[in-house]
Structures are given as structure tokens and as C-alpha cells.
């Protein structure tokens, strides 16, 4: 048997000259070529905070930021759907499913907001707010946030279901305290696939199946997690749901940033056929609008096994929006 291979030591004894040792000199910052670069420290976990929504309304939120020494590339504003809470985007059923954790690791600040009528604002707004009121309250809350923390390139709105209505309304209002980079919306269309008596809050038997789809699409722990996330749908918001197909075209015509829609394979609230897709995209004034379909997912994508896949795709769309912005020719000031 041959002798085992032995590597030479990294540090050799110092040479000598005339019996006097010569001091070895190290070079700070130099490492062996095959030494891996030190891994960046993990960003801190999500924490709770409240934001000033104006008129005495406080909005609760979950915040995840990059490491302390790293400025955010942008801020992802996550807006939950009807009957849920901000924790929808912090799925802890299995490792890797949380948007807040993933986004902060990729250098973004992620702010998941309890919409008006939920969380800390539920007592002050027992009936919630209509869409215009929610838009104004969210705008004030984001102004409060931007006044206290860096926002990088600006805001990117990532919203689910009923939260997508607020995202589109906010984009149409164009009154944010920082540039709006784009929108990523899941579980929201413009044509219902159900009758009015089957909509959320109507109490129709079996409505939970439309929220979840087949149970195999979710980790078993997701349903225990979901119990702490479910909240009553404020009456004003529930009443306005029926009006959405009428409201959508006018709002869409004022959205001038890139938009991406995602429909789960087992989406059951909205029509997702080709005719419905054309009707969804046609009114948008956006420079780019796309529709994506996610296999092996139900309506509550961010609570399912497909959460990481969806979040990665959404953040990839954000990357594309940032790239397009960086590659755009500089605007010239008017002559004179």
C-alpha cells in the first residue's frame, strides 16, 4: 500500500541567517485561492412594527431587512388577501417558504402590512374602509415608513387576492413617497368564476375548498398556521367585492408600471381562460403585463408547497423591472 498523501503545512518555520531568525511576515487579507469567501451573516428575522396611517389609524406590519451593513436594493410591500393577515407571507410550516425570509436574504427589505381593518387597525376601523380609503391609509403608512428607513430603488407591490385590488388602486393613484417599480399579483382576476352567493363571506358550503384547493398542495402544518392568520373580512371590503369587475378597467387604465399576474393551477375564484386573460390585460396602461400559471398550487399560494417557487418567480420579475429601469436611456431636462 502506498503512503497516504500529506499536504504541506500552511506556515513554514522562519528561515535563519547567521543563526538569527528572520521574522515571518503575514499579508493581511490574503487567503489561499481555494478558500471559500466568508458567508454573509444571516439577516435578522422578521419583527413587528406599526405605521402611521393618518387620522389616528395605526397599521401593524411584519418587517424583514437585509443585514445591518447592507442597504436594501428595494422594498417589497406585501399585501394579504381578504380574511387573512400579514403573516400569510411569513409561512413557517416548512423552512424556505417565507417571503420575508427569502426576500431579506436576497438583499430586499420586505414589509408585510396588515391592511386597514385588520390587525392593529381593526378596532379603529371595525367595518374596514372602501378601496379609496385603504389607498389613502396605505399611502400615509408608506410615507411614514420611507421617512424612517432606506427604500433603495423604491417600492415593489406584491399582493394576494383582495390585496391585489389595493395594489392596483395604489399604483393608479401614483402618490407614493418613493418610485413604484412594479406590481406582482396572485389570485386576482377581473371576471368571477363563481356566483355572488359563493363569494368569500357569503357563507356558501364548501367555500374553503376554493381557498385551498386539494389538501395535498399544502404542508399539514399550514392549516395549523392558518388558524392564527384568519381574520373576519370587514363589511365595507366584503360589500365592495361584487363591484370589482366594474372597477377594474378604470383603475387598470391608470397603472403605468410593469404588472405580473399569477394564477394557481387550482384557482377557483377567478376565470383564467384565454378570453378572460385578454380581458384582464387589455385595459392596462402598463409598459409590460404578463400572466403566469403556477402548477401544483391552490389559491393560497404562499401557504402551500409552491410558496418558494412563486416567491422566487415574483422576485425574478422584480429583478427584471430593476434591470429595465437601469437600462433605460437617461431622461434629459427640457431645453432652455
mmCIF file of N, CA and C in Angstrom, residues 91-152:
data_model
loop_
_atom_site.group_PDB
_atom_site.id
_atom_site.type_symbol
_atom_site.label_atom_id
_atom_site.label_comp_id
_atom_site.label_asym_id
_atom_site.label_seq_id
_atom_site.Cartn_x
_atom_site.Cartn_y
_atom_site.Cartn_z
ATOM 1 N N UNK A 91 -44.676 32.257 5.888
ATOM 2 C CA UNK A 91 -45.024 30.852 6.052
ATOM 3 C C UNK A 91 -43.899 30.108 6.772
ATOM 4 N N UNK A 92 -44.205 29.597 7.969
ATOM 5 C CA UNK A 92 -43.219 28.853 8.753
ATOM 6 C C UNK A 92 -43.563 27.376 8.860
ATOM 7 N N UNK A 93 -44.468 26.903 8.002
ATOM 8 C CA UNK A 93 -44.841 25.490 8.045
ATOM 9 C C UNK A 93 -43.651 24.593 7.727
ATOM 10 N N UNK A 94 -42.811 25.034 6.804
ATOM 11 C CA UNK A 94 -41.586 24.320 6.452
ATOM 12 C C UNK A 94 -40.510 25.363 6.142
ATOM 13 N N UNK A 95 -39.240 25.035 6.347
ATOM 14 C CA UNK A 95 -38.178 26.002 6.030
ATOM 15 C C UNK A 95 -38.189 26.388 4.554
ATOM 16 N N UNK A 96 -37.923 27.658 4.291
ATOM 17 C CA UNK A 96 -37.786 28.131 2.920
ATOM 18 C C UNK A 96 -39.038 28.658 2.282
ATOM 19 N N UNK A 97 -40.184 28.633 2.975
ATOM 20 C CA UNK A 97 -41.450 29.040 2.363
ATOM 21 C C UNK A 97 -41.825 30.488 2.658
ATOM 22 N N UNK A 98 -41.066 31.164 3.508
ATOM 23 C CA UNK A 98 -41.393 32.534 3.908
ATOM 24 C C UNK A 98 -40.863 33.546 2.897
ATOM 25 N N UNK A 99 -41.738 34.419 2.406
ATOM 26 C CA UNK A 99 -41.311 35.504 1.524
ATOM 27 C C UNK A 99 -40.406 36.477 2.272
ATOM 28 N N UNK A 100 -40.724 36.765 3.538
ATOM 29 C CA UNK A 100 -39.921 37.722 4.288
ATOM 30 C C UNK A 100 -38.487 37.228 4.448
ATOM 31 N N UNK A 101 -38.344 35.967 4.753
ATOM 32 C CA UNK A 101 -37.008 35.406 4.921
ATOM 33 C C UNK A 101 -36.245 35.390 3.602
ATOM 34 N N UNK A 102 -36.891 34.931 2.535
ATOM 35 C CA UNK A 102 -36.237 34.845 1.232
ATOM 36 C C UNK A 102 -35.856 36.231 0.718
ATOM 37 N N UNK A 103 -36.790 37.162 0.762
ATOM 38 C CA UNK A 103 -36.518 38.498 0.230
ATOM 39 C C UNK A 103 -35.383 39.193 0.944
ATOM 40 N N UNK A 104 -35.342 39.089 2.271
ATOM 41 C CA UNK A 104 -34.268 39.752 3.020
ATOM 42 C C UNK A 104 -32.920 39.108 2.734
ATOM 43 N N UNK A 105 -32.899 37.796 2.511
ATOM 44 C CA UNK A 105 -31.646 37.121 2.164
ATOM 45 C C UNK A 105 -31.131 37.557 0.792
ATOM 46 N N UNK A 106 -32.036 37.966 -0.086
ATOM 47 C CA UNK A 106 -31.643 38.403 -1.423
ATOM 48 C C UNK A 106 -31.382 39.910 -1.486
ATOM 49 N N UNK A 107 -31.368 40.555 -0.343
ATOM 50 C CA UNK A 107 -30.989 41.963 -0.311
ATOM 51 C C UNK A 107 -32.129 42.954 -0.342
ATOM 52 N N UNK A 108 -33.364 42.489 -0.186
ATOM 53 C CA UNK A 108 -34.514 43.376 -0.182
ATOM 54 C C UNK A 108 -35.046 43.556 1.236
ATOM 55 N N UNK A 109 -35.639 44.696 1.486
ATOM 56 C CA UNK A 109 -36.495 44.844 2.653
ATOM 57 C C UNK A 109 -37.878 44.348 2.255
ATOM 58 N N UNK A 110 -38.497 43.546 3.116
ATOM 59 C CA UNK A 110 -39.859 43.065 2.869
ATOM 60 C C UNK A 110 -40.741 43.560 4.005
ATOM 61 N N UNK A 111 -41.787 44.285 3.640
ATOM 62 C CA UNK A 111 -42.736 44.835 4.606
ATOM 63 C C UNK A 111 -44.116 44.257 4.301
ATOM 64 N N UNK A 112 -44.578 43.337 5.155
ATOM 65 C CA UNK A 112 -45.910 42.746 5.001
ATOM 66 C C UNK A 112 -46.860 43.504 5.920
ATOM 67 N N UNK A 113 -47.862 44.138 5.330
ATOM 68 C CA UNK A 113 -48.734 45.067 6.066
ATOM 69 C C UNK A 113 -50.085 44.427 6.331
ATOM 70 N N UNK A 114 -50.590 44.591 7.570
ATOM 71 C CA UNK A 114 -51.991 44.286 7.844
ATOM 72 C C UNK A 114 -52.825 45.415 7.239
ATOM 73 N N UNK A 115 -53.631 45.095 6.245
ATOM 74 C CA UNK A 115 -54.385 46.142 5.559
ATOM 75 C C UNK A 115 -55.395 46.811 6.504
ATOM 76 N N UNK A 116 -55.875 48.000 6.149
ATOM 77 C CA UNK A 116 -56.840 48.692 7.011
ATOM 78 C C UNK A 116 -58.053 47.810 7.326
ATOM 79 N N UNK A 117 -58.382 47.737 8.632
ATOM 80 C CA UNK A 117 -59.467 46.872 9.089
ATOM 81 C C UNK A 117 -58.979 45.552 9.635
ATOM 82 N N UNK A 118 -57.681 45.309 9.543
ATOM 83 C CA UNK A 118 -57.070 44.086 10.059
ATOM 84 C C UNK A 118 -55.993 44.443 11.083
ATOM 85 N N UNK A 119 -55.680 43.501 11.961
ATOM 86 C CA UNK A 119 -54.585 43.705 12.893
ATOM 87 C C UNK A 119 -54.817 44.899 13.800
ATOM 88 N N UNK A 120 -53.791 45.764 13.928
ATOM 89 C CA UNK A 120 -53.849 46.872 14.872
ATOM 90 C C UNK A 120 -54.935 47.886 14.540
ATOM 91 N N UNK A 121 -55.385 47.939 13.287
ATOM 92 C CA UNK A 121 -56.394 48.939 12.909
ATOM 93 C C UNK A 121 -57.825 48.398 12.984
ATOM 94 N N UNK A 122 -57.993 47.139 13.386
ATOM 95 C CA UNK A 122 -59.333 46.543 13.376
ATOM 96 C C UNK A 122 -60.274 47.257 14.343
ATOM 97 N N UNK A 123 -59.759 47.648 15.512
ATOM 98 C CA UNK A 123 -60.625 48.319 16.491
ATOM 99 C C UNK A 123 -61.034 49.706 16.004
ATOM 100 N N UNK A 124 -60.095 50.427 15.382
ATOM 101 C CA UNK A 124 -60.404 51.777 14.903
ATOM 102 C C UNK A 124 -61.266 51.752 13.645
ATOM 103 N N UNK A 125 -61.181 50.680 12.879
ATOM 104 C CA UNK A 125 -61.926 50.552 11.624
ATOM 105 C C UNK A 125 -62.719 49.248 11.640
ATOM 106 N N UNK A 126 -63.737 49.127 12.496
ATOM 107 C CA UNK A 126 -64.461 47.852 12.622
ATOM 108 C C UNK A 126 -65.138 47.401 11.330
ATOM 109 N N UNK A 127 -65.511 48.338 10.459
ATOM 110 C CA UNK A 127 -66.124 47.992 9.179
ATOM 111 C C UNK A 127 -65.125 48.072 8.030
ATOM 112 N N UNK A 128 -63.849 48.341 8.351
ATOM 113 C CA UNK A 128 -62.837 48.474 7.317
ATOM 114 C C UNK A 128 -62.972 49.796 6.579
ATOM 115 N N UNK A 129 -62.436 49.835 5.366
ATOM 116 C CA UNK A 129 -62.506 51.011 4.512
ATOM 117 C C UNK A 129 -62.801 50.580 3.085
ATOM 118 N N UNK A 130 -63.391 51.490 2.313
ATOM 119 C CA UNK A 130 -63.534 51.194 0.892
ATOM 120 C C UNK A 130 -62.154 51.294 0.246
ATOM 121 N N UNK A 131 -62.083 50.975 -1.036
ATOM 122 C CA UNK A 131 -60.778 50.893 -1.683
ATOM 123 C C UNK A 131 -60.070 52.236 -1.701
ATOM 124 N N UNK A 132 -60.803 53.312 -1.923
ATOM 125 C CA UNK A 132 -60.181 54.638 -1.920
ATOM 126 C C UNK A 132 -59.618 54.969 -0.543
ATOM 127 N N UNK A 133 -60.349 54.621 0.517
ATOM 128 C CA UNK A 133 -59.870 54.864 1.870
ATOM 129 C C UNK A 133 -58.648 54.034 2.199
ATOM 130 N N UNK A 134 -58.666 52.760 1.803
ATOM 131 C CA UNK A 134 -57.492 51.910 2.029
ATOM 132 C C UNK A 134 -56.264 52.469 1.312
ATOM 133 N N UNK A 135 -56.476 52.977 0.102
ATOM 134 C CA UNK A 135 -55.365 53.524 -0.685
ATOM 135 C C UNK A 135 -54.732 54.709 0.017
ATOM 136 N N UNK A 136 -55.557 55.590 0.548
ATOM 137 C CA UNK A 136 -55.040 56.759 1.254
ATOM 138 C C UNK A 136 -54.320 56.358 2.536
ATOM 139 N N UNK A 137 -54.893 55.416 3.279
ATOM 140 C CA UNK A 137 -54.277 54.977 4.533
ATOM 141 C C UNK A 137 -52.942 54.294 4.276
ATOM 142 N N UNK A 138 -52.896 53.422 3.271
ATOM 143 C CA UNK A 138 -51.636 52.756 2.956
ATOM 144 C C UNK A 138 -50.588 53.764 2.504
ATOM 145 N N UNK A 139 -50.992 54.746 1.701
ATOM 146 C CA UNK A 139 -50.047 55.766 1.254
ATOM 147 C C UNK A 139 -49.428 56.512 2.421
ATOM 148 N N UNK A 140 -50.247 56.859 3.423
ATOM 149 C CA UNK A 140 -49.724 57.546 4.600
ATOM 150 C C UNK A 140 -48.776 56.646 5.378
ATOM 151 N N UNK A 141 -49.124 55.366 5.506
ATOM 152 C CA UNK A 141 -48.275 54.430 6.238
ATOM 153 C C UNK A 141 -46.930 54.251 5.549
ATOM 154 N N UNK A 142 -46.926 54.188 4.217
ATOM 155 C CA UNK A 142 -45.666 54.021 3.494
ATOM 156 C C UNK A 142 -44.831 55.297 3.532
ATOM 157 N N UNK A 143 -45.490 56.452 3.606
ATOM 158 C CA UNK A 143 -44.748 57.696 3.784
ATOM 159 C C UNK A 143 -44.068 57.699 5.142
ATOM 160 N N UNK A 144 -44.763 57.202 6.159
ATOM 161 C CA UNK A 144 -44.175 57.079 7.491
ATOM 162 C C UNK A 144 -42.962 56.143 7.446
ATOM 163 N N UNK A 145 -43.107 55.029 6.749
ATOM 164 C CA UNK A 145 -42.007 54.065 6.648
ATOM 165 C C UNK A 145 -40.812 54.677 5.919
ATOM 166 N N UNK A 146 -41.064 55.312 4.782
ATOM 167 C CA UNK A 146 -39.976 55.880 3.980
ATOM 168 C C UNK A 146 -39.274 57.012 4.709
ATOM 169 N N UNK A 147 -39.953 57.663 5.630
ATOM 170 C CA UNK A 147 -39.327 58.723 6.397
ATOM 171 C C UNK A 147 -38.390 58.216 7.474
ATOM 172 N N UNK A 148 -38.473 56.903 7.744
ATOM 173 C CA UNK A 148 -37.659 56.338 8.822
ATOM 174 C C UNK A 148 -36.603 55.345 8.356
ATOM 175 N N UNK A 149 -36.772 54.788 7.156
ATOM 176 C CA UNK A 149 -35.871 53.726 6.713
ATOM 177 C C UNK A 149 -35.523 53.901 5.239
ATOM 178 N N UNK A 150 -34.341 53.401 4.839
ATOM 179 C CA UNK A 150 -33.973 53.488 3.422
ATOM 180 C C UNK A 150 -34.863 52.587 2.577
ATOM 181 N N UNK A 151 -35.139 53.003 1.342
ATOM 182 C CA UNK A 151 -36.037 52.234 0.472
ATOM 183 C C UNK A 151 -35.351 51.790 -0.821
ATOM 184 N N UNK A 152 -34.053 52.026 -0.973
ATOM 185 C CA UNK A 152 -33.357 51.584 -2.172
ATOM 186 C C UNK A 152 -33.942 52.207 -3.428
#
